[in-house]
XYZ file of C-alpha atoms in Angstrom:
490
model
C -44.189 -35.774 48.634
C -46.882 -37.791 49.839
C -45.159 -36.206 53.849
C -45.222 -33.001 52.410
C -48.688 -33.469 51.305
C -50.626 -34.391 54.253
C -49.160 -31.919 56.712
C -49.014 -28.470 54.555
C -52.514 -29.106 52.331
C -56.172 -30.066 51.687
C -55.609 -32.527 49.255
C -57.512 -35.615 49.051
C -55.585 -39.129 48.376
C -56.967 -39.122 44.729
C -55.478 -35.748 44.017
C -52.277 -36.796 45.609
C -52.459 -40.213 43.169
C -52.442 -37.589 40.509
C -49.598 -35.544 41.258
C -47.453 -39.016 41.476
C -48.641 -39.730 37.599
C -48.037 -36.269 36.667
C -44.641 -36.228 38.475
C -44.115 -39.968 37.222
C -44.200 -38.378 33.537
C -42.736 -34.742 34.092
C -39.362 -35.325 33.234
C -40.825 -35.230 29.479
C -41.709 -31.882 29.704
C -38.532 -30.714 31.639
C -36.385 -31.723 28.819
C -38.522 -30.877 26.560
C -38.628 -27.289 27.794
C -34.746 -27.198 29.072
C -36.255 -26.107 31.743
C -36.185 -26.947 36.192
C -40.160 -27.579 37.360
C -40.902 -26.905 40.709
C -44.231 -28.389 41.750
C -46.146 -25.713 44.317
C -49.413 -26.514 45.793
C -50.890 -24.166 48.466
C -51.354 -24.705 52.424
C -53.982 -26.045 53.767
C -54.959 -22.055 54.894
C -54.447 -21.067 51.629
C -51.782 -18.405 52.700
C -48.844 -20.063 51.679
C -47.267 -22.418 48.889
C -45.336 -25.657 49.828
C -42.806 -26.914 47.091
C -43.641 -30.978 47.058
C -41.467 -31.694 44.056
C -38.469 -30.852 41.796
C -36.923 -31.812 38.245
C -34.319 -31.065 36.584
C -33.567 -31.157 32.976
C -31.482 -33.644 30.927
C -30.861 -31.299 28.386
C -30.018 -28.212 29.615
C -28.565 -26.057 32.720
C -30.257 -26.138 35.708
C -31.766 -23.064 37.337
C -32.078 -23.921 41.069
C -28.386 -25.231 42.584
C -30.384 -25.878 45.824
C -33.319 -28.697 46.549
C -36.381 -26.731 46.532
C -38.583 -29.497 48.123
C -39.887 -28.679 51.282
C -39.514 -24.826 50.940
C -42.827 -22.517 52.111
C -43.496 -19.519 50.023
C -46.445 -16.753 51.062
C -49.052 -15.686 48.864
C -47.918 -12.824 47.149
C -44.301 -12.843 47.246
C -44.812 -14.899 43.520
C -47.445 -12.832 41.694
C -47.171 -15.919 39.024
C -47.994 -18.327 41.311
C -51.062 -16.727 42.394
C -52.397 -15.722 39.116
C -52.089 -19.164 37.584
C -53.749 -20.810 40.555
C -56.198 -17.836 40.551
C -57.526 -17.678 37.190
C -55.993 -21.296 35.746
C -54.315 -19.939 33.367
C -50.578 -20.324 31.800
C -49.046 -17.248 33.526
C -45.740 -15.866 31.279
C -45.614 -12.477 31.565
C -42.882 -10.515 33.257
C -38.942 -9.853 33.044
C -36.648 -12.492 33.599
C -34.942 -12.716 36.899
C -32.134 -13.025 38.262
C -30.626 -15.619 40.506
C -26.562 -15.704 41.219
C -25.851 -13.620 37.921
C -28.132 -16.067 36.311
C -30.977 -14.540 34.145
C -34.262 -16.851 34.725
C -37.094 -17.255 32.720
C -40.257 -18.091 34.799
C -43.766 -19.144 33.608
C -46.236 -20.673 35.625
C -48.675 -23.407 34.676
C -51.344 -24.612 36.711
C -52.095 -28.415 37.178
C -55.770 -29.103 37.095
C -57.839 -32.190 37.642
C -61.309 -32.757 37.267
C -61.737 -29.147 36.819
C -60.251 -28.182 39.792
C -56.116 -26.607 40.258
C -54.904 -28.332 42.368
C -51.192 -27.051 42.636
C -49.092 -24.633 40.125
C -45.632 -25.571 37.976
C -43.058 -23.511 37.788
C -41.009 -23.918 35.157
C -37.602 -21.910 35.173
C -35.522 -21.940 32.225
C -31.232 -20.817 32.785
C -31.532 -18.188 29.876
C -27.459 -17.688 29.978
C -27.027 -20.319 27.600
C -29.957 -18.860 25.339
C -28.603 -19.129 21.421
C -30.132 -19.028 17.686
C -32.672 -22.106 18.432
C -31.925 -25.067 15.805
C -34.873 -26.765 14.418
C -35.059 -29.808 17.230
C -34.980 -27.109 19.594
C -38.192 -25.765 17.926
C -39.548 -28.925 17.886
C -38.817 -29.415 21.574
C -40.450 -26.551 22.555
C -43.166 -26.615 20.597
C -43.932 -29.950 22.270
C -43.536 -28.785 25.433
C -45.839 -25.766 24.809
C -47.910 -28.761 23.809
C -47.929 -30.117 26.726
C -47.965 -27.737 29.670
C -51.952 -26.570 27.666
C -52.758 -30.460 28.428
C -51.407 -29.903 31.891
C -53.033 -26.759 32.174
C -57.102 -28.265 30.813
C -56.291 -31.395 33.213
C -55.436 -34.045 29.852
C -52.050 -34.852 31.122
C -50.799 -37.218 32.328
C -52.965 -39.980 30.788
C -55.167 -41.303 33.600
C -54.078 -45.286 34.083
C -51.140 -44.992 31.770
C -48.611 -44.911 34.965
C -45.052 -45.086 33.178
C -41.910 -46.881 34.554
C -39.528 -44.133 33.411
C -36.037 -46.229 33.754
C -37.438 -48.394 31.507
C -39.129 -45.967 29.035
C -37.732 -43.773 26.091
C -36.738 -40.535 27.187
C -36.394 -37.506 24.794
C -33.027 -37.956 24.168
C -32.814 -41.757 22.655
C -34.732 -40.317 19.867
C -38.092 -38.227 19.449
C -40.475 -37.528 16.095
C -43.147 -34.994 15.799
C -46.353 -36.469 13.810
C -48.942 -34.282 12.441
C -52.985 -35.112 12.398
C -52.307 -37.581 10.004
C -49.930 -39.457 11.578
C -47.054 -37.628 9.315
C -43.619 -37.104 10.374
C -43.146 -33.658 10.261
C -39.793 -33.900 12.162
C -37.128 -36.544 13.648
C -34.426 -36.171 15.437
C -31.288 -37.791 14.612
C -30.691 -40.208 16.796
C -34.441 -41.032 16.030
C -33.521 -41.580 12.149
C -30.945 -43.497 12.661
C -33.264 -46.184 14.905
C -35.104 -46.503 12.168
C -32.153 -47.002 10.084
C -31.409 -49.379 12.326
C -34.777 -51.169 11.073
C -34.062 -51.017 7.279
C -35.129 -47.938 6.477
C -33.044 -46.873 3.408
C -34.666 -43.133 3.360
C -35.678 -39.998 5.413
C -38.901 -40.376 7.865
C -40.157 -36.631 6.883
C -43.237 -36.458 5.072
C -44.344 -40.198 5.171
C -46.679 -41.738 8.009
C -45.315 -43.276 10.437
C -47.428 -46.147 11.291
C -47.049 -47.376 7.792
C -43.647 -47.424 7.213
C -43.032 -48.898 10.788
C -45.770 -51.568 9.673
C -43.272 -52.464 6.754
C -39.893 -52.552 8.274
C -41.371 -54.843 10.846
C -43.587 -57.150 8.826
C -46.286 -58.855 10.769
C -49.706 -60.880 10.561
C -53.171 -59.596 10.435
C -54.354 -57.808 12.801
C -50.662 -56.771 14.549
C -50.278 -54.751 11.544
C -53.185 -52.491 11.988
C -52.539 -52.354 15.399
C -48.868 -51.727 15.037
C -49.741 -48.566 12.457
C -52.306 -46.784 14.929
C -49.618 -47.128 17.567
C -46.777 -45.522 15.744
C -49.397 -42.737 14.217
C -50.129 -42.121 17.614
C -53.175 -42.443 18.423
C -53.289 -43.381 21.466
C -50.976 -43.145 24.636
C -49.356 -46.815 24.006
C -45.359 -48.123 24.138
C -44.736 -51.418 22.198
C -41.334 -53.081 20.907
C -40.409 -53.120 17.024
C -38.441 -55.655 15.991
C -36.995 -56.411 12.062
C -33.620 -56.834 10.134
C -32.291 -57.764 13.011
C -32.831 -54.323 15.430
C -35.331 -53.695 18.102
C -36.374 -50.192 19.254
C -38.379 -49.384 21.746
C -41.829 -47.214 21.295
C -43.926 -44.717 23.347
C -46.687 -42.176 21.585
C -47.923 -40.047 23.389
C -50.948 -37.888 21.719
C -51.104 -34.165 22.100
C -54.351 -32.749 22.212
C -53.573 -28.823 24.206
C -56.582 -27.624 22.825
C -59.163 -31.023 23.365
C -58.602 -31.997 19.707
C -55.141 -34.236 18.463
C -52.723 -31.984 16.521
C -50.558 -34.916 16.826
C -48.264 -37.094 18.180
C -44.807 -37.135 20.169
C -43.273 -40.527 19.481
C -40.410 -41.220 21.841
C -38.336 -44.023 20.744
C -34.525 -46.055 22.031
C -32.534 -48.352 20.123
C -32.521 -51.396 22.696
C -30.927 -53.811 19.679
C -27.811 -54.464 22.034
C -30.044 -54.468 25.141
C -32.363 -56.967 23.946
C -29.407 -59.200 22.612
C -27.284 -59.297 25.843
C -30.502 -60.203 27.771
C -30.796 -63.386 25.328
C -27.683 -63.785 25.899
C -28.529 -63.996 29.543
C -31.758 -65.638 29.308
C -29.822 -68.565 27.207
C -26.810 -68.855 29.895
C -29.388 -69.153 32.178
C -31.756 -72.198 31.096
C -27.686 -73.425 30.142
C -26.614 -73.600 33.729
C -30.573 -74.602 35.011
C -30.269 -77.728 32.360
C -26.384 -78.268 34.098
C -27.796 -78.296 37.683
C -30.413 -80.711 36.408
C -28.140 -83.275 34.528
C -26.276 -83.288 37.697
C -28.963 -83.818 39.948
C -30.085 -87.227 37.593
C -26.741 -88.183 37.305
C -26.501 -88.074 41.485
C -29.568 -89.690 41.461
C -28.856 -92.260 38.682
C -25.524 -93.111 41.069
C -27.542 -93.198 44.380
C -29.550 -96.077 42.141
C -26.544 -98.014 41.894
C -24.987 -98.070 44.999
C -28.900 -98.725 46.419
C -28.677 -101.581 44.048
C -25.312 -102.847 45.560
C -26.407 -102.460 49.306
C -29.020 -105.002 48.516
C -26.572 -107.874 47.166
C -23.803 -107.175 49.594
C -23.519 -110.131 52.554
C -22.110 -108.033 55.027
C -24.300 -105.746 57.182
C -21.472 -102.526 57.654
C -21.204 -103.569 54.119
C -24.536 -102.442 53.176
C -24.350 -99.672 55.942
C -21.576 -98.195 54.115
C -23.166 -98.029 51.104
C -26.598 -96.223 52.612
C -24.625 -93.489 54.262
C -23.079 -93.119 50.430
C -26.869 -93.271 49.196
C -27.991 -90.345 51.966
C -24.655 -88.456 51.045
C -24.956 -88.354 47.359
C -28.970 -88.075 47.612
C -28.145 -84.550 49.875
C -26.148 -83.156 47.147
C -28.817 -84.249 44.569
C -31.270 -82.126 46.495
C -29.381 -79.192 46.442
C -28.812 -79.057 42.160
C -32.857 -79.566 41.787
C -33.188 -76.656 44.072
C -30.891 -74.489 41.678
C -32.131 -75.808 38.531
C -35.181 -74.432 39.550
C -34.090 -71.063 39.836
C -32.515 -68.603 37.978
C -29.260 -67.356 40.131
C -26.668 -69.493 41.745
C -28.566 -68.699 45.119
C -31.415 -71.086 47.143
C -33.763 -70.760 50.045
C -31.978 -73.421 52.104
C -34.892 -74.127 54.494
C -36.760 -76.569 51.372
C -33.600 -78.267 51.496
C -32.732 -78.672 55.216
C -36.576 -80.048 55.232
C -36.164 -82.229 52.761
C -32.519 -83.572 54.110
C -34.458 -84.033 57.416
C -37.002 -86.325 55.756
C -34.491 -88.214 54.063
C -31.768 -88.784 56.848
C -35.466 -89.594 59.170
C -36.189 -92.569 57.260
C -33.780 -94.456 59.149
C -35.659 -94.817 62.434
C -39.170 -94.507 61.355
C -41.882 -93.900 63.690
C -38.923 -93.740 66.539
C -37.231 -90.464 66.842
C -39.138 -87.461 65.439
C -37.215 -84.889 63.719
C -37.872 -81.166 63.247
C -36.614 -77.433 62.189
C -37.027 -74.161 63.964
C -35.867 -70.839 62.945
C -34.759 -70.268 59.271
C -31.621 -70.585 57.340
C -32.815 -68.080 54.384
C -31.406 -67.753 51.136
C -27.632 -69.142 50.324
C -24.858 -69.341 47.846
C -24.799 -72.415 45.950
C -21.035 -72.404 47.029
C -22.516 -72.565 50.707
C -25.499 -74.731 50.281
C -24.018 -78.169 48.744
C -21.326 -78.242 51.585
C -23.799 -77.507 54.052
C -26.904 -80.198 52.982
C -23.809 -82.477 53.169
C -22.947 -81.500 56.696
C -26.465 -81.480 57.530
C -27.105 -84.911 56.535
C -23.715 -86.369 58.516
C -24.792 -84.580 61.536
C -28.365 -85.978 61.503
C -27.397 -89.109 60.451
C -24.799 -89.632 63.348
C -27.288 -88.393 65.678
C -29.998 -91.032 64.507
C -27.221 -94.149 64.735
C -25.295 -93.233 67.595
C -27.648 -91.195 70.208
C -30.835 -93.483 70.448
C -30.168 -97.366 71.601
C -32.632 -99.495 68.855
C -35.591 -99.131 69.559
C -35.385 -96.137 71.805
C -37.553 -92.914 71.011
C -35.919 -89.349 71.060
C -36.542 -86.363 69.369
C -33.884 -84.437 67.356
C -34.267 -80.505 66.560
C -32.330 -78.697 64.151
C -32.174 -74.630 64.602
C -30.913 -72.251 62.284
C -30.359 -68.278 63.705
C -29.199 -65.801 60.847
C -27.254 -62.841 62.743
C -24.793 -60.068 61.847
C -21.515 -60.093 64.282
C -18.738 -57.473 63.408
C -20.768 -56.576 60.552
C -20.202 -59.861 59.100
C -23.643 -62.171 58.374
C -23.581 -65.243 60.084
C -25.702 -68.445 60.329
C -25.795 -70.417 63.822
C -26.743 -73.689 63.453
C -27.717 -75.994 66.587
C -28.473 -79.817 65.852
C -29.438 -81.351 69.743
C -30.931 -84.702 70.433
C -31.859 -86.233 73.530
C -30.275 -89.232 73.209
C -27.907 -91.054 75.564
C -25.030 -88.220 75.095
C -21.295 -88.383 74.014
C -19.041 -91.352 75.268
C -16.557 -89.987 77.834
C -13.344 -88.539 76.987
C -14.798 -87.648 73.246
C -13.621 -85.058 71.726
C -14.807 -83.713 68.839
C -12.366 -81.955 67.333
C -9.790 -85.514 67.354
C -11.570 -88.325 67.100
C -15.091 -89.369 65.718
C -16.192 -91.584 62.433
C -15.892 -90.780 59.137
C -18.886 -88.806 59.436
C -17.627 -86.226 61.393
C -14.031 -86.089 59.870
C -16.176 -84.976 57.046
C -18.179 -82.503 58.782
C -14.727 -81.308 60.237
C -13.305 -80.754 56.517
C -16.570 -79.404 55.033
C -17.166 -76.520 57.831
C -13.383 -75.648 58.775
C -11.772 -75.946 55.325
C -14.591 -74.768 52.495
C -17.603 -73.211 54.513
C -15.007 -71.297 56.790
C -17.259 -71.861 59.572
C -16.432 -73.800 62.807
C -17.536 -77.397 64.370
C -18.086 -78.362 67.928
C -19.941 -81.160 69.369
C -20.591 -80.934 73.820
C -23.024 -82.302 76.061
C -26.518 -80.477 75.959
C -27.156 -77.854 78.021
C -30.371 -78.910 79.811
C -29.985 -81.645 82.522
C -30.057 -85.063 81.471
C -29.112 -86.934 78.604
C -28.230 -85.637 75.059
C -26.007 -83.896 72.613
C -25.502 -80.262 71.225
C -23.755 -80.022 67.932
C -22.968 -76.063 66.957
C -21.835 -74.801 63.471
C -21.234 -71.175 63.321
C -20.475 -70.325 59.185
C -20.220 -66.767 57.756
C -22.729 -66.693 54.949
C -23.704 -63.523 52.499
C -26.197 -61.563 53.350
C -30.007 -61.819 52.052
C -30.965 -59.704 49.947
């Protein structure tokens, strides 16, 4: 629309903001009325109409088979058009036509802002299906009557009320027609049987609405009062009613086609089940966040004790043993904070790589500087605890084995996310420049424990392959490359 907008007409960005709410909301009126809208607003010369916007209706047959959007109509050829743009008026007059053996009933109804009509709705209604209306079909149309005068005097849609219409009730879930008074005149049945839903033991016709909502969901104070002017209507508002153990869903829109309220359209859902499931959710949820953290203090309550028996062990690969078990166990640990923090089974790995770096550094402080470029993104949890593990044996061998003590180096981990054969992949590069692999080595055969387990992590659960060469760049040093298929980001 906004496309269509700027190259066909005059419009100004605050009248285009206005045909978004209206077209945010018009799928109320279209099922209301049964009825396609077609949204025409003329050319910038004024000799021609551009169609910016469509609907069709929920509760009826359509009239239009074909997208209208886009389509560029000349003054004239629709004498509706032009007279409800012309003299701002709700145009009905004239014989139905004909489209495909279809008969068609058009009106026209012009949308006006701030005084001004800015465009013209056309709202086509399939008459083939046309039968003895039943008395929510009055009610439906009445309402939408209603509501295309509001459109017409510039009322509707309700200036900073923008509505998220997945989330909101539509006519179907349930709709009741309130007088002045805030008295049902007329509910629909899946609308009764919400409030049956509630507690209520009787018909809604003839009693107010606000009240009766008031007492099948019994609140404190003030909510009360505010609860009964919401469901009376009084104001354009949505709000959630909860008691005997269902929840439905509120929106009240006032109808005022003449300046002064009538009354009231209250749309309402039955999002009992809805709301329970996403408990259900919510509880699994902080279940799994309080697993990951139990896990993590257990880790770390284990990293404590082997600490504890480094320090009272005689023998120095003794105690060297019992670090790398420390740094292994404290890499894993990192990894269940990080998902007990959020609220899927998926982290932003870089915190983690950062924070394995720090950890795995603190073996040669001050002497070989460690850093990240590039950016592993966001992982499985399935993918990140293998790979903080692998992480922290590469780093670590790098550290012990690449820089004589003493020596300063510098080791730089880089991380490249890529698609190859439409598969995501993550490239990971870990090169020092330390004094470079012992001749004959070969990675894929022999190596410490540290590597066996970087061999069984990557090949067998990441899926991903190892290799370990001589760095490119002249000189000393050593290039270790993981290549791991990963998910992709969403």
């Amino acid at each position: 629309m906004n496309d269509l907008v700027h190259q066909h007409t005059a419009l100004s960005d605050s009248d285009l903001e206005w045909l978004h709410l209206l077209v945010s909301e018009w799928q109320l009126l279209s099922d209301l009325s049964f009825a396609d809208l077609v949204l025409w607003v003329p050319t910038r010369d004024g000799t021609r109409y551009v169609s910016v916007a469509q609907m069709r209706p929920n509760t009826g047959p359509t009239s239009y088979q074909d997208d209208m959007v886009g389509h560029l109509v000349p003054r004239g050829r629709r004498p509706l058009l032009d007279a409800a743009l012309d003299e701002g008026r709700i145009v009905r007059e004239g014989d139905p036509e004909w489209r495909e053996e279809v008969p068609v009933r058009v009106e026209s109804i012009p949308v006006r802002r701030e005084g001004r009509v800015l465009g013209v709705i056309a709202r086509n209604t399939n008459l083939l299906t046309v039968r003895t209306p039943s008395r929510l079909e009055l009610t439906y149309l009445q309402s939408a009557s209603d509501l295309a005068q509001m459109i017409a005097a510039g009322a509707f849609p309700f200036p900073g009320q923008q509505v998220d219409m997945d989330a909101s009730p539509r006519v179907g879930d349930g709709l009741i027609r309130l007088d002045a008074e805030g008295i049902v005149q007329y509910a629909s049945p899946n609308a009764l049987s919400a409030y049956h839903r509630l507690g209520l033991a009787s018909d809604l016709v003839g009693h107010h609405l606000g009240q009766v909502t008031a007492e099948l969901a019994p609140s404190r104070g003030p909510v009360d009062e505010a609860m009964v002017k919401l469901a009376s209507g009084y104001a354009p508002r949505e709000a959630e009613v909860e008691g005997n153990g269902g929840v439905i869903q509120l929106r009240a829109i006032p109808l005022k086609p003449k300046g002064a309220r009538i009354g009231s359209l209250v749309l309402l859902r039955d999002v009992t089940e809805l709301r329970r499931r996403e408990r259900e959710l919510i509880t699994k949820d902080a279940t799994i966040r309080e697993i990951h953290h139990r896990v993590k203090n257990n880790l770390q309550t284990v990293a404590a004790l082997l600490r504890l028996q480094s320090r009272r062990m005689d023998s120095a690969r003794g105690r060297e043993a019992l670090n790398e078990a420390v740094r292994r166990v404290g890499s894993i640990a990192i990894v269940h904070e990080t998902l007990s923090q959020n609220l899927d089974e998926r982290v932003e790995f870089d915190e983690i790589a950062d924070r394995v770096i720090a950890m795995v550094a603190e073996i040669s402080p001050g002497k070989v500087g460690c850093r990240r470029t590039g950016r592993f993104g966001i992982l499985d949890a399935e993918v990140a605890t293998p790979l903080a593990m692998v992480l922290t044996e590469v780093l670590q061998n790098a550290l012990e084995h690449a820089f004589p003590a003493g020596e300063r180096g510098a080791v730089e981990v880089s991380a490249v996310r890529g698609d190859q054969r439409k598969q995501s992949r993550l490239l990971i590069t870990v090169q020092d420049d330390g004094r470079g692999l012992p001749e004959g080595f070969d990675a894929q055969r022999t190596g410490n424990l540290g590597l066996q387990i970087v061999r069984t992590l990557v090949e067998g659960e990441l899926g991903g392959t190892f290799d370990m060469v001589p760095a490119p760049a002249p000189g000393r040093g050593t290039r270790v490359v993981l290549d791991i298929p990963v998910r992709a980001e969403k």
